[in-house]
Short mmCIF file of C-alpha atoms in Angstrom, two decimals:
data_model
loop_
_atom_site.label_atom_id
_atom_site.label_comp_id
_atom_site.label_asym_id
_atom_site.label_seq_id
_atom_site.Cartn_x
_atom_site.Cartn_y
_atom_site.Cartn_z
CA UNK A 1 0.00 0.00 0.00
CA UNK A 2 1.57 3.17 -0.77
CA UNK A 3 0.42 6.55 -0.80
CA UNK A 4 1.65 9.44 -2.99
CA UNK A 5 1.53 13.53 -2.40
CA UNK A 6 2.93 16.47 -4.96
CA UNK A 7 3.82 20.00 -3.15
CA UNK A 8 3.07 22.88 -4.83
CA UNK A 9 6.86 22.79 -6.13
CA UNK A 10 7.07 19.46 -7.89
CA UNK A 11 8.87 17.50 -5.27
CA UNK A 12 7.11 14.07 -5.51
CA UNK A 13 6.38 12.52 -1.95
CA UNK A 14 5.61 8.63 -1.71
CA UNK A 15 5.22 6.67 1.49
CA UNK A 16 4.82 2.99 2.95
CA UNK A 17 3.41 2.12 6.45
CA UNK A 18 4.91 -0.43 7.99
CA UNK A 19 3.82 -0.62 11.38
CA UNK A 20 5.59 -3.68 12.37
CA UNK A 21 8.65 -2.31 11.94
CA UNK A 22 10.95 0.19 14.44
CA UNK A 23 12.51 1.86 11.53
CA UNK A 24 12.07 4.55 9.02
CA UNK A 25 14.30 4.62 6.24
CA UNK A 26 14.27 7.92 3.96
CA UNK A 27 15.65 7.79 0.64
CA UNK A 28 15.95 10.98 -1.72
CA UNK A 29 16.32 10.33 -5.45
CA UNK A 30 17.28 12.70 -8.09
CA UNK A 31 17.34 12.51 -11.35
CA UNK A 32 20.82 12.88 -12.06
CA UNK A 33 23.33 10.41 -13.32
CA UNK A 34 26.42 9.82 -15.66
CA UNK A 35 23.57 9.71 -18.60
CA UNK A 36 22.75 13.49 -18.48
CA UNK A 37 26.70 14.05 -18.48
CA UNK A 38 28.40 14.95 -21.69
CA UNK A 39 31.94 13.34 -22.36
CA UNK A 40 33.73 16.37 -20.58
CA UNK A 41 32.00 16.39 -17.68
CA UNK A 42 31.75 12.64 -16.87
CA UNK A 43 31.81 12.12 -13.58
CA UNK A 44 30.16 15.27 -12.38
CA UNK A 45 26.85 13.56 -10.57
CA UNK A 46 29.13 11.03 -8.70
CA UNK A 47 31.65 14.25 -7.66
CA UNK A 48 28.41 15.95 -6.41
CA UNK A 49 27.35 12.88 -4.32
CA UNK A 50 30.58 12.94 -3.09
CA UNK A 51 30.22 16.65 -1.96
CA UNK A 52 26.87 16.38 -0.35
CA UNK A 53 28.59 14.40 2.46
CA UNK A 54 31.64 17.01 2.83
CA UNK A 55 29.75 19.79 5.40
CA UNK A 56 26.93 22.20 5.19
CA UNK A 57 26.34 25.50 6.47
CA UNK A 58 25.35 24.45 9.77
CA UNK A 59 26.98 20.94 10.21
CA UNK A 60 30.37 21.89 8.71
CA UNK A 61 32.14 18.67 8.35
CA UNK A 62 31.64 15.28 7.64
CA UNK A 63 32.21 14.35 11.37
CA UNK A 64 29.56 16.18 12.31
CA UNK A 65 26.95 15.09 9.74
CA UNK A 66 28.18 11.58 10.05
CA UNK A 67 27.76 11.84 13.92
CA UNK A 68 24.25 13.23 13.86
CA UNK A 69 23.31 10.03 12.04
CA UNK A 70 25.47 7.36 13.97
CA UNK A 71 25.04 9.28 17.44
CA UNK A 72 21.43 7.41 17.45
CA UNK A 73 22.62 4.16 15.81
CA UNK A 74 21.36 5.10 12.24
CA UNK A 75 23.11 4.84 8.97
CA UNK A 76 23.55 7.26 6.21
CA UNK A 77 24.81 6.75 2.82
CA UNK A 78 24.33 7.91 -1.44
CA UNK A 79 25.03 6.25 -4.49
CA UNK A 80 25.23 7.50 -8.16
CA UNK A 81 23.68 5.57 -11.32
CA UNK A 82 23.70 5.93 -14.59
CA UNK A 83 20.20 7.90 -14.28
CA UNK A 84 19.55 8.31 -10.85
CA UNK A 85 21.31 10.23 -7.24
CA UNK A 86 20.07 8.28 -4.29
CA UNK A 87 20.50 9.84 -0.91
CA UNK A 88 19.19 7.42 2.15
CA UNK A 89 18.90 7.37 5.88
CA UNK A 90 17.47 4.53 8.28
CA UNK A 91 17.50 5.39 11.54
CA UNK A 92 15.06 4.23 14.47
CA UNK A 93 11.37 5.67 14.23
CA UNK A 94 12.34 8.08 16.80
CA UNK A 95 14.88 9.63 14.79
CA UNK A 96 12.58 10.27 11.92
CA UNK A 97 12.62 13.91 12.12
CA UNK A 98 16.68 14.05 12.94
CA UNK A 99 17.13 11.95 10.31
CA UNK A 100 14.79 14.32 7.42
CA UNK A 101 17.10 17.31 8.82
CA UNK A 102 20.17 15.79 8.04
CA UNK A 103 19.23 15.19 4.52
CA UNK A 104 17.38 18.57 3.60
CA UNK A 105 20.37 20.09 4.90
CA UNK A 106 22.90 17.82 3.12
CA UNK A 107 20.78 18.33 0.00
CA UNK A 108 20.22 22.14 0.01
CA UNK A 109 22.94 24.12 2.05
CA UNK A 110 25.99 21.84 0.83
CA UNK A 111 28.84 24.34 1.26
CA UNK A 112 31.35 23.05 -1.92
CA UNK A 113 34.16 24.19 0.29
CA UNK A 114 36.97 24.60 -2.70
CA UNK A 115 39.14 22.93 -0.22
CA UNK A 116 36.79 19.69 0.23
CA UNK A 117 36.34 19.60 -3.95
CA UNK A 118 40.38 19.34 -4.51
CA UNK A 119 40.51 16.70 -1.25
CA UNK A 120 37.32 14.89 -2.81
CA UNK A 121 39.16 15.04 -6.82
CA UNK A 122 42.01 13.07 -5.02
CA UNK A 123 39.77 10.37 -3.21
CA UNK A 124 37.65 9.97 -6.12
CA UNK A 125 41.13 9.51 -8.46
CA UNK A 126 41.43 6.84 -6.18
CA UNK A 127 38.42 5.09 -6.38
CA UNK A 128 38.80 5.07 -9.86
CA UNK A 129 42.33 3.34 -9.35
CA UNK A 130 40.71 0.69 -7.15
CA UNK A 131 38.50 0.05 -10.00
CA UNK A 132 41.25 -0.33 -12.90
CA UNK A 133 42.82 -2.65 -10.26
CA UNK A 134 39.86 -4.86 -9.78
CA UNK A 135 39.32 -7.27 -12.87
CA UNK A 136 36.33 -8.50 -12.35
CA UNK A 137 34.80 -4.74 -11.96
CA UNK A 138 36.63 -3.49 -14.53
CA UNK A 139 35.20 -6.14 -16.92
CA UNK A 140 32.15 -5.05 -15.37
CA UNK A 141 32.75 -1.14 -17.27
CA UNK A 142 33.84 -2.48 -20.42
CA UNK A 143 31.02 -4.92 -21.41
CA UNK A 144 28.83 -1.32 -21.09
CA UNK A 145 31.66 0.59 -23.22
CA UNK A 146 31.02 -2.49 -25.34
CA UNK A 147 27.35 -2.77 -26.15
CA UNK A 148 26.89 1.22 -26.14
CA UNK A 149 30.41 2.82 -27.47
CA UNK A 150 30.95 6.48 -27.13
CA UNK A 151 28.03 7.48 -25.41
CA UNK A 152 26.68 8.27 -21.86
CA UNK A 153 25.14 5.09 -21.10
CA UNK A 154 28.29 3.01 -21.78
CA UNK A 155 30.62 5.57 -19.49
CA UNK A 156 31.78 4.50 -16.26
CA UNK A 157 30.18 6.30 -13.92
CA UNK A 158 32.87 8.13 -12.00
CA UNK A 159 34.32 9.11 -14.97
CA UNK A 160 37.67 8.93 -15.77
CA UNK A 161 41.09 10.15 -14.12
CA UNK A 162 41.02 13.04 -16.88
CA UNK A 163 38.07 14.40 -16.58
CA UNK A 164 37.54 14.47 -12.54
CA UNK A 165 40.64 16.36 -12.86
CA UNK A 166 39.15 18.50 -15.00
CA UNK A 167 35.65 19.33 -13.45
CA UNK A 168 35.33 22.82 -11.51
CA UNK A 169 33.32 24.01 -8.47
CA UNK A 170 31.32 26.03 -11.41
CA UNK A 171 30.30 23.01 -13.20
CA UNK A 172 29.53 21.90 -10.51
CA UNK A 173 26.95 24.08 -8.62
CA UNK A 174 26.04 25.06 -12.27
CA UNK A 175 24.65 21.50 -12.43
CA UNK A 176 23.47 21.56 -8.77
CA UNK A 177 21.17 24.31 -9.87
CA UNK A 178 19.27 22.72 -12.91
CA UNK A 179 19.59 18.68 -11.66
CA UNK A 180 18.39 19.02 -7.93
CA UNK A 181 15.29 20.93 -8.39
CA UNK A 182 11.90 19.39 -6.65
CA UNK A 183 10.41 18.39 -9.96
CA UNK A 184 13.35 16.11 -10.31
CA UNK A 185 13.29 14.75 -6.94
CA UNK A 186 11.55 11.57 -5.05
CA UNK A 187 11.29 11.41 -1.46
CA UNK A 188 10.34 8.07 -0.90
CA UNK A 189 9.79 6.94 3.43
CA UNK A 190 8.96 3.52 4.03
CA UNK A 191 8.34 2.76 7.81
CA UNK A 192 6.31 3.19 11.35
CA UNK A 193 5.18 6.29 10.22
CA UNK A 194 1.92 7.83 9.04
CA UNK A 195 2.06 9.63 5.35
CA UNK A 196 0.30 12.50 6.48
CA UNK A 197 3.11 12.68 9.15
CA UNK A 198 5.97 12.84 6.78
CA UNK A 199 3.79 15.35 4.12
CA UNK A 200 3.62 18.00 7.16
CA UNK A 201 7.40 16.93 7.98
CA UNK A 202 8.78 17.23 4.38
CA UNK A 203 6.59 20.15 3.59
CA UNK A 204 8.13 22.10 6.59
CA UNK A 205 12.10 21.05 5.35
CA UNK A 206 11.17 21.59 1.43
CA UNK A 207 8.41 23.47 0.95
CA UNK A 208 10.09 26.36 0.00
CA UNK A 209 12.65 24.80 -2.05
CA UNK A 210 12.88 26.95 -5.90
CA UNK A 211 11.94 25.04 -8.77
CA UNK A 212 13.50 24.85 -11.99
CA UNK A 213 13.56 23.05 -15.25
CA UNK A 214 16.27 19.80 -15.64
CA UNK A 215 18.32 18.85 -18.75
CA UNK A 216 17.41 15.60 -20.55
CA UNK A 217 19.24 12.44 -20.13
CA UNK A 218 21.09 11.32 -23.52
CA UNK A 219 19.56 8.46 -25.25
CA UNK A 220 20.94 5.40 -25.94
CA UNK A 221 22.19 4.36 -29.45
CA UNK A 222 21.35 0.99 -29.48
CA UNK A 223 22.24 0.67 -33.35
CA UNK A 224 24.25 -2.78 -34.25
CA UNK A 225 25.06 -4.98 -36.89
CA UNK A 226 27.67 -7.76 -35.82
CA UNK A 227 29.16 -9.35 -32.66
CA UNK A 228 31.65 -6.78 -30.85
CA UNK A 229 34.59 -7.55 -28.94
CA UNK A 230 36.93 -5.57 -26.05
CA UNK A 231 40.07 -7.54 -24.67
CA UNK A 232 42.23 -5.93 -22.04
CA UNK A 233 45.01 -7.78 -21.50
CA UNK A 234 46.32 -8.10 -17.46
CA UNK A 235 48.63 -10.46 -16.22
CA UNK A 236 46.15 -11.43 -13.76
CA UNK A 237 45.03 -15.87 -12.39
CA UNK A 238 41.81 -15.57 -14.64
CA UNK A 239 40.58 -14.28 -17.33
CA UNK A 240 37.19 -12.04 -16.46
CA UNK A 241 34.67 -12.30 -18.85
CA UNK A 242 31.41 -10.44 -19.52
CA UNK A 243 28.82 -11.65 -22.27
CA UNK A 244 26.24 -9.33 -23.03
CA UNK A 245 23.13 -8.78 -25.37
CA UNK A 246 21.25 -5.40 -25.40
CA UNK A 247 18.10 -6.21 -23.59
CA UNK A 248 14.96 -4.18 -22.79
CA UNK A 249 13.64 -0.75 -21.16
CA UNK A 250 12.74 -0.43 -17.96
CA UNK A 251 9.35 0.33 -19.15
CA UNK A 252 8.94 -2.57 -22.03
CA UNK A 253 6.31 -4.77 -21.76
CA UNK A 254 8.13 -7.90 -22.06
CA UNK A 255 11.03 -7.13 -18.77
CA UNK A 256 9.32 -9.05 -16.61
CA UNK A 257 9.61 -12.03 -19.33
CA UNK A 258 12.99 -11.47 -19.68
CA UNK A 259 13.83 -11.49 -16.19
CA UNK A 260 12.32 -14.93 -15.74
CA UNK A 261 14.35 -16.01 -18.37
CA UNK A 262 17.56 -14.50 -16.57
CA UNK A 263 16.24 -16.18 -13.27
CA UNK A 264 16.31 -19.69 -15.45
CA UNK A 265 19.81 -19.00 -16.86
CA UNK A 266 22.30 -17.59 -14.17
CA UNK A 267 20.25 -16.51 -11.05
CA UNK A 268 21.29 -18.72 -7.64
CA UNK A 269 23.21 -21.99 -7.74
CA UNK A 270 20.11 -23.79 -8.88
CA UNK A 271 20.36 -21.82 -12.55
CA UNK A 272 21.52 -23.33 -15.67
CA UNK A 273 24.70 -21.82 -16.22
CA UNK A 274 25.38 -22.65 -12.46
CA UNK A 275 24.85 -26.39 -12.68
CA UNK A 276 26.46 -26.96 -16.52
CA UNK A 277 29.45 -24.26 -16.25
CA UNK A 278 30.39 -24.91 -12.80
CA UNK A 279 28.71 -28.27 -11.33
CA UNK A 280 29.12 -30.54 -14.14
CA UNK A 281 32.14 -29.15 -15.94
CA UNK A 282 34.09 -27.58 -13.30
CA UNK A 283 34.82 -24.54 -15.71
CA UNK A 284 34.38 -21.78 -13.88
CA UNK A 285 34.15 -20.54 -9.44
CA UNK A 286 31.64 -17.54 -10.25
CA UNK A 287 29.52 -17.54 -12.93
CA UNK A 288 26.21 -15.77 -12.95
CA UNK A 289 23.71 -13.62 -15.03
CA UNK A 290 21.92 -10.17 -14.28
CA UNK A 291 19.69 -8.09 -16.17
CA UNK A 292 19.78 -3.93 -16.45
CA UNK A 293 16.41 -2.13 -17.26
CA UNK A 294 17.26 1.07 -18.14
CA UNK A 295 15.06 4.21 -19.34
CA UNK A 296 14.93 3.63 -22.90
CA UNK A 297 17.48 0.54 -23.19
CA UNK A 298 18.55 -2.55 -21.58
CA UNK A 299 21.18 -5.29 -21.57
CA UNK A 300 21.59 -9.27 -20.02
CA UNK A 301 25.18 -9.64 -18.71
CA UNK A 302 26.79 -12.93 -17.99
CA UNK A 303 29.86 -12.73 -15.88
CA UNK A 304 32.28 -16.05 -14.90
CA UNK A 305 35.60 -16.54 -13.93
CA UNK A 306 37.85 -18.75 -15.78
CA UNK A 307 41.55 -20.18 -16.45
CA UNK A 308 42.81 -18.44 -19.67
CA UNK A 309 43.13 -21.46 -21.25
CA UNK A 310 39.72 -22.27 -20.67
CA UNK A 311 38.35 -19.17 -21.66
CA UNK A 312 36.92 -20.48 -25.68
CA UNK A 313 35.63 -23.64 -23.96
CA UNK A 314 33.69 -21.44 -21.15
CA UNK A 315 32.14 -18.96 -24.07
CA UNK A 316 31.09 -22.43 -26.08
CA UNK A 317 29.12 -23.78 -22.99
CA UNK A 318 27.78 -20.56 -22.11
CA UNK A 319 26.27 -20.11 -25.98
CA UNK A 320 25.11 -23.28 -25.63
CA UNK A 321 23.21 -22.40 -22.98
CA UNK A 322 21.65 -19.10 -24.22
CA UNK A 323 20.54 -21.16 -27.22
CA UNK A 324 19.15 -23.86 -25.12
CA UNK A 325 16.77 -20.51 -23.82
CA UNK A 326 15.15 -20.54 -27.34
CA UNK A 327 13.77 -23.91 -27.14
CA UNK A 328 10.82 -25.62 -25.21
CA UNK A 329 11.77 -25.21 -21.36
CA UNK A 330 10.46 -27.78 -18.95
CA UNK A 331 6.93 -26.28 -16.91
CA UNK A 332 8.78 -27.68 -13.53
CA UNK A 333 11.51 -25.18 -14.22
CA UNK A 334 9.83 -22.63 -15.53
CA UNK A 335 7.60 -23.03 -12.15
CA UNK A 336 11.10 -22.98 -9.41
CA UNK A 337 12.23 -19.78 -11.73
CA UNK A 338 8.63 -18.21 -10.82
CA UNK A 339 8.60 -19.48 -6.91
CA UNK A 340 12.19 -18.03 -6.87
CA UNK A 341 11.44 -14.57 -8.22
CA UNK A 342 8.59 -14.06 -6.25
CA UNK A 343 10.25 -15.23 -2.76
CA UNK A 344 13.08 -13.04 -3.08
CA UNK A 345 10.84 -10.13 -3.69
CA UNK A 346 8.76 -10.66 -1.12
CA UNK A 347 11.66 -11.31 1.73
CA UNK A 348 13.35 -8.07 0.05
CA UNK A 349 9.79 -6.09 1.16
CA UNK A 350 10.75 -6.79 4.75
CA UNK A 351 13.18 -3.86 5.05
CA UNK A 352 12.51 -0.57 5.15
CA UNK A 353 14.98 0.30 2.91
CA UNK A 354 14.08 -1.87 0.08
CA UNK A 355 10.68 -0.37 0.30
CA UNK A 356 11.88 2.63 0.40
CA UNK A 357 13.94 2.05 -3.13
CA UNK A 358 11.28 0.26 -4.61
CA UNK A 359 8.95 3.03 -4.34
CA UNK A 360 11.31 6.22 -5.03
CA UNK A 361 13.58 4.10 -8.48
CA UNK A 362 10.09 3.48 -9.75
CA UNK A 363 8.47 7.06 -9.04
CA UNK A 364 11.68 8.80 -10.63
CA UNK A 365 11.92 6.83 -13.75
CA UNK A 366 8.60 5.84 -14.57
CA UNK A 367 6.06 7.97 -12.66
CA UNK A 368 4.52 4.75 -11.45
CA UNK A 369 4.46 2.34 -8.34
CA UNK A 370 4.14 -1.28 -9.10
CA UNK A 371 2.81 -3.00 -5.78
CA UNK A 372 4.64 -6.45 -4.96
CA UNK A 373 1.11 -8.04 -5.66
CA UNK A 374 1.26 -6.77 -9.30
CA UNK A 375 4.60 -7.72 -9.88
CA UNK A 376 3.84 -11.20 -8.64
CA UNK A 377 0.65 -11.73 -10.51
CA UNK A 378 2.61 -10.45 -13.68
CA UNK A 379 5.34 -13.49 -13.01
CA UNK A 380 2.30 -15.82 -12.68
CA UNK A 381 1.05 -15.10 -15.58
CA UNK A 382 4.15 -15.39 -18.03
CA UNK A 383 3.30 -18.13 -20.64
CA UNK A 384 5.88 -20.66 -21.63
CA UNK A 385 5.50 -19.56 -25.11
CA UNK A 386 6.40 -15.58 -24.24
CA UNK A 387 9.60 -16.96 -22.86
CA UNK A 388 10.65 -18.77 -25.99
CA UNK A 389 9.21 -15.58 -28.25
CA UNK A 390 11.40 -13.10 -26.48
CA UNK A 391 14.44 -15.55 -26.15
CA UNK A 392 14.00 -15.98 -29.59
CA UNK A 393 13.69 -12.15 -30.29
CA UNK A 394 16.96 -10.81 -28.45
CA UNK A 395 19.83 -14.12 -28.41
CA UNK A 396 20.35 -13.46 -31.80
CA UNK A 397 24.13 -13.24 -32.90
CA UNK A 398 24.64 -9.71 -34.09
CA UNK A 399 23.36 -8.59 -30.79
CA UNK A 400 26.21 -10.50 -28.83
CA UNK A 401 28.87 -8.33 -27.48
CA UNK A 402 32.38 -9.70 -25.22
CA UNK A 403 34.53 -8.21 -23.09
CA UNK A 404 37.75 -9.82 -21.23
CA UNK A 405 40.06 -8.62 -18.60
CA UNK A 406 43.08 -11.36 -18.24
CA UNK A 407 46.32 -12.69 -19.53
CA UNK A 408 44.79 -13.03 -23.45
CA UNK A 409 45.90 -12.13 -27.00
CA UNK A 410 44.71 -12.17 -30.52
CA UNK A 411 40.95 -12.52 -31.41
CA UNK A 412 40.11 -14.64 -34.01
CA UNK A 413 38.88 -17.32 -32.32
CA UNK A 414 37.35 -15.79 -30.20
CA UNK A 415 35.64 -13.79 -33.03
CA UNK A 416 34.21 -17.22 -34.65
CA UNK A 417 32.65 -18.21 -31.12
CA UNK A 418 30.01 -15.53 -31.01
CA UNK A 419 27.60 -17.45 -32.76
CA UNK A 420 23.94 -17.76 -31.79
#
């Protein structure tokens, strides 16, 4: 059950009572992200996310907004997407109102102390460093540079080393100014708390907050006529591989289909990839699928682990398996993928926070709130022919795309193994 209010402003306002809980998480999302970056300013939403944690002009430092948050046992924390900020807070349903303070304030009266922005370039330089040091995220980045080249929705999300060096205060509160206005913004609550309480609440802390009109994300360029391939060659155990196929919107009829048919392939050690790549030929430690819905795009990933040498007979057996997804599947495993999807969504709803993301990811990107009942009658209903029609529709071979991170060279082979 959720419940939805507009101020006069724009800013969007969506609850969820949860009375059995002692909780209230608050989550803020903003509709800013690496895809409404151009190529010399990638990077600037995550820098910004960065900043809102650096002081504001009453709680000057981090210290002190950290120990606001942490001096009642709650926990604070923001992440940056490709089309989305997310600010959140869960503290104990006492702390509601702290908690809502903390956040306006980090959100509004940010200070972008020029000496915070050069410490924050540096730590951010780093991050970036852990990443080109960690193979299996780094394969993670290329598969995206991969299926979408030279565009916004392939770009890491940090950016790179040149241009966080290159990004100024000025782009940055020049951004601030036309990103984080309240017809951009979710606040999404889920909790022991009434909606009318946090409408007065959130009225009183952003009521007055100016609108303004945001820039358009970039869309995707999902144009492609043959296989594509990305090695990067490290002197690293195992090679890191990611297959991917450009998949589907988050607002496409058919996602929900297509996640099913990600749940059958590579989702928990019960999954087909699972039991053929690791169980029965030992080929691979990890190996596992995932599925990204995003605004007007999509993409299926397959990630494993493997022994160079091993690395053509681990593509074979996975290719194998994406064609087996074309053909009849059995009703008995089409039924555990269903039971699966369903059960993990439904334990997810016990937390405040995942309620809280459910409701405020949907609100921002589609302007509509899916209940958990809808989402599992959907899954119910999913035919065994849909699955083989939209298997049949995207594992096709000029959609196939490969990137590796490992001790390889030379790519013919490799090259004639993206068949489908």
């Amino acid at each position: 059950m959720y419940q939805k209010t507009v101020l006069d402003n724009g800013l969007r306002i969506v609850t969820s009572a949860m009375p059995h809980t002692r909780s209230v998480c608050l989550g803020i999302f903003v509709g800013a992200g690496s895809r409404y970056e151009d190529a010399e300013k990638a990077g600037l939403s995550h820098f910004i996310e960065h900043l809102c944690f650096k002081g504001t002009q009453r709680r000057g430092t981090t210290k002190e907004i950290s120990e606001a948050i942490e001096g009642v046992g709650g926990m604070l924390n923001g992440a940056t997407d490709k089309e989305m900020t997310v600010y959140w807070c869960k503290v104990a349903r006492p702390h509601f109102r702290l908690a809502l303070d903390v956040l306006a304030d980090m959100l509004r009266y940010s200070k972008f102390d020029p000496v915070e922005v050069e410490k924050e370039r540096g730590v951010i330089i780093e991050e970036l460093g852990v990443l080109m040091d960690t193979p299996h995220q780094r394969v993670d980045v290329l598969i995206d540079e991969v299926i979408w080249p030279n565009q916004p929705l392939g770009r890491e999300v940090m950016g790179t080393k040149e241009t966080v060096s290159a990004l100024s205060r000025e782009m940055m509160l020049s951004y601030l100014s036309h990103q984080y206005v309240p017809s951009n913004t979710v606040v999404s609550i889920a909790g022991n708390i009434s909606h009318e309480e946090v409408v007065a609440s959130i009225s009183d802390a952003f009521g007055d907050w100016p609108g303004g009109r945001p820039e358009a994300w970039y869309p995707a360029n999902d144009d492609q006529e043959a296989p594509r391939i990305c090695l990067e060659r490290r002197d690293t155990e195992q090679a890191h591989i990611c297959l991917g196929i450009r998949g589907l919107s988050i607002t496409h009829p058919d996602r929900f289909t297509l996640n099913l048919l990600n749940i059958i392939l590579g989702e928990g050690m019960s999954s087909r990839l699972f039991l053929e790549i690791r169980e029965r030929r030992g080929l691979a430690y990890d190996i596992h699928s995932y599925v990204n819905h995003y605004l007007d795009s999509g993409s299926i990933i397959i990630y494993a682990g493997v022994t160079p040498k091993l690395v053509g007979d681990a593509i074979e057996a996975i290719l194998v398996e994406l064609n087996r997804l074309k053909e009849d599947i059995p009703e008995s495993e089409i039924i555990k993928a269903k039971e699966l999807g369903k059960g993990r969504l439904m334990l997810r709803m016990e937390d405040t926070r995942s309620v809280a993301g459910w409701m405020g990811g949907q609100e921002l990107l589609t302007g509509h709130i899916r209940t958990v009942d809808e989402v599992v009658s959907i899954i119910d209903s999913i035919a065994p022919e849909e699955l083989k029609r939209v298997a049949r529709g995207l594992l096709v071979t000029e959609r196939l795309n490969l990137a590796i991170v490992g001790p390889l060279e030379g790519r013919k082979r490799l090259e004639s193994l993206l068949r489908l």
